[in-house]
mmCIF file of C-alpha atoms in Angstrom:
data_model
loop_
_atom_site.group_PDB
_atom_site.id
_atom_site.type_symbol
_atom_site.label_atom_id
_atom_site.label_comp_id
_atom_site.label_asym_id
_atom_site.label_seq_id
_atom_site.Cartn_x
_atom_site.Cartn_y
_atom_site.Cartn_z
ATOM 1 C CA UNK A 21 -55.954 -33.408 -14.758
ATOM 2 C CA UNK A 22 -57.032 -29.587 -15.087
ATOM 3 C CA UNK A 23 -56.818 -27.083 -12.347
ATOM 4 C CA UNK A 24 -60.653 -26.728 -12.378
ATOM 5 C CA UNK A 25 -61.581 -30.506 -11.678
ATOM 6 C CA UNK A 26 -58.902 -30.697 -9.639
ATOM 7 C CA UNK A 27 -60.633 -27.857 -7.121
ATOM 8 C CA UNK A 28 -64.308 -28.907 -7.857
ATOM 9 C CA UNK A 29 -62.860 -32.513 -6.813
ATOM 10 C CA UNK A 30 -61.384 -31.254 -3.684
ATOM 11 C CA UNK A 31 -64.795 -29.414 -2.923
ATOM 12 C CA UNK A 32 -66.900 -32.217 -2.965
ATOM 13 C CA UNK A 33 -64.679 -34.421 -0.998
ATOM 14 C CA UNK A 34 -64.844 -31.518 1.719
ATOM 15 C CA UNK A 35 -68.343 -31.562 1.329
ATOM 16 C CA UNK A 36 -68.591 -35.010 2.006
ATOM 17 C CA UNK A 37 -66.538 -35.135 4.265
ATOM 18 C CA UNK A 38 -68.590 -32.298 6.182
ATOM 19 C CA UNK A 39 -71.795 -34.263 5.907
ATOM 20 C CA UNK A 40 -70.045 -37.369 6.899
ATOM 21 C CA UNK A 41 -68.886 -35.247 9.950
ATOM 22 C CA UNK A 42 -72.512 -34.289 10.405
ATOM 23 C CA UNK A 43 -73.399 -37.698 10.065
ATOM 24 C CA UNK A 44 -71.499 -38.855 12.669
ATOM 25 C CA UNK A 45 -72.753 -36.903 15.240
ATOM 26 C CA UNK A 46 -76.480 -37.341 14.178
ATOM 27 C CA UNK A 47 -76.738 -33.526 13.560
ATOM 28 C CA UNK A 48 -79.406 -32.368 10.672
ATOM 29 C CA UNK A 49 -76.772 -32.479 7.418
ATOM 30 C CA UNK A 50 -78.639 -28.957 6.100
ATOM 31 C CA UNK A 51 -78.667 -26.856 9.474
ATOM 32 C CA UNK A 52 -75.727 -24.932 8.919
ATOM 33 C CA UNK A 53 -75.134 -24.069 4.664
ATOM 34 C CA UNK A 54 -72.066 -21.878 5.496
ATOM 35 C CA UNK A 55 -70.202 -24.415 7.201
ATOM 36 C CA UNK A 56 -70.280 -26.562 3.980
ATOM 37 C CA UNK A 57 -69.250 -23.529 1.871
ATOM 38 C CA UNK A 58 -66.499 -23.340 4.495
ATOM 39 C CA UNK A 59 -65.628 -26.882 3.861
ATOM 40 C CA UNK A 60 -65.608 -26.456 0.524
ATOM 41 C CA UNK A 61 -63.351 -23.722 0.198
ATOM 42 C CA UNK A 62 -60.397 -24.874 2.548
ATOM 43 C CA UNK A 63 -60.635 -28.401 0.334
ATOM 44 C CA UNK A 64 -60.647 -26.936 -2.878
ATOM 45 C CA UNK A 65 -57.767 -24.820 -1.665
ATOM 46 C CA UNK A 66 -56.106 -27.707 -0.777
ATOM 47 C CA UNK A 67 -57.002 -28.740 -4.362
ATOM 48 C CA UNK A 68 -55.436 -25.544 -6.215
ATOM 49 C CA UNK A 69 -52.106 -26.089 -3.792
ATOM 50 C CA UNK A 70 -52.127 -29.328 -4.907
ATOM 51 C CA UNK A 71 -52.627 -28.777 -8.558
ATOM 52 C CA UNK A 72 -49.497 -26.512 -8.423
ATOM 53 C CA UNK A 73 -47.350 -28.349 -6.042
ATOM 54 C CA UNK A 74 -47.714 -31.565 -9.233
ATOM 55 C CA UNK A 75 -47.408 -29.081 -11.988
ATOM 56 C CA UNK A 76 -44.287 -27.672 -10.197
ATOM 57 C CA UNK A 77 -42.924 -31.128 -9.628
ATOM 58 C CA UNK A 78 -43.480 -32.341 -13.276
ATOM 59 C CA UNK A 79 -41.200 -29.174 -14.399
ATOM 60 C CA UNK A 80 -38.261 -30.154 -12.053
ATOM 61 C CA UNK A 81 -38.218 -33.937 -13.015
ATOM 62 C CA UNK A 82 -37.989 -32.799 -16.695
ATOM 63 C CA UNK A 83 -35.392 -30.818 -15.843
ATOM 64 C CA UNK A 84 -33.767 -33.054 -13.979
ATOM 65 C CA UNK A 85 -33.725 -35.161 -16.645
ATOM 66 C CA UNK A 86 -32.520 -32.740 -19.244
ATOM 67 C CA UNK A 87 -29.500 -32.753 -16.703
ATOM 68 C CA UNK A 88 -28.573 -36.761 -16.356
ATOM 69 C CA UNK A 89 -29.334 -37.244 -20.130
ATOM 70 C CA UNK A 90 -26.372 -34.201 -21.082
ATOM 71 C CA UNK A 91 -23.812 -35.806 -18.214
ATOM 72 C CA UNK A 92 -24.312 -38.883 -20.275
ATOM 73 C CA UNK A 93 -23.745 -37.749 -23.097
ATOM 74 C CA UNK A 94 -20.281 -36.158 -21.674
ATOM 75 C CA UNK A 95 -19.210 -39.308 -20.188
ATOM 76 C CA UNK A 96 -19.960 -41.041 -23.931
ATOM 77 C CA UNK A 97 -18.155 -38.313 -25.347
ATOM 78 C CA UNK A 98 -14.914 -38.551 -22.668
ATOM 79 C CA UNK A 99 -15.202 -42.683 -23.004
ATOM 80 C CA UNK A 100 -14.867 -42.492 -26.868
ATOM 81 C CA UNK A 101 -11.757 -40.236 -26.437
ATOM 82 C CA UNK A 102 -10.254 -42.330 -23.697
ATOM 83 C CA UNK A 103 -10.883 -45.034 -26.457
ATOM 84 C CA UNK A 104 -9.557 -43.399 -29.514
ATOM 85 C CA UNK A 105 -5.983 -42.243 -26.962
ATOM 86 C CA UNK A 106 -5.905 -45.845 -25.967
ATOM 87 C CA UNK A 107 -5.491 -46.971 -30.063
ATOM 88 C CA UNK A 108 -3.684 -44.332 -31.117
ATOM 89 C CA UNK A 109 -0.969 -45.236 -28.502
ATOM 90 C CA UNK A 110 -1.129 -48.905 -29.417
ATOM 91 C CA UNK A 111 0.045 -48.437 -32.353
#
């Protein structure tokens, strides 16, 4: 998901969730315009932090990844020689 929809999704779920505030306590839903742009803001905020905090995440798991797959690849490497020292003593 892109950073933009990611924000503009954020907004209009603080937006709804302002007029569902509103809506609540049987206030008129277009009396105050700056509280909504207040709203807004702090959710699409919340929408940019989150949009970094996944992005940020997605980098570590591949790296994390990158890590366990080389340690495999060592322990392959050490069980082979184990293997190959085991034969050439057996004979």
């Amino acid at each position: 998901m892109s950073l933009l929809s990611n924000i503009v999704g954020f907004s209009l779920f603080g937006l709804a969730a302002r007029f569902g505030q509103l809506g609540i306590q049987k206030r008129n839903l277009f009396d105050n315009p700056g509280a909504h742009l207040i709203a807004m803001g702090v959710f699409g905020y919340g929408g940019y932090w989150a949009y970094q905090w996944d992005q940020r995440a997605a980098v570590l798991i591949a790296e994390k990844r990158a890590e366990i797959q080389e340690r495999r690849k060592q322990q392959v490497t050490a069980a082979e020689e184990a293997g190959a020292a085991a034969l050439a003593h057996a004979h």
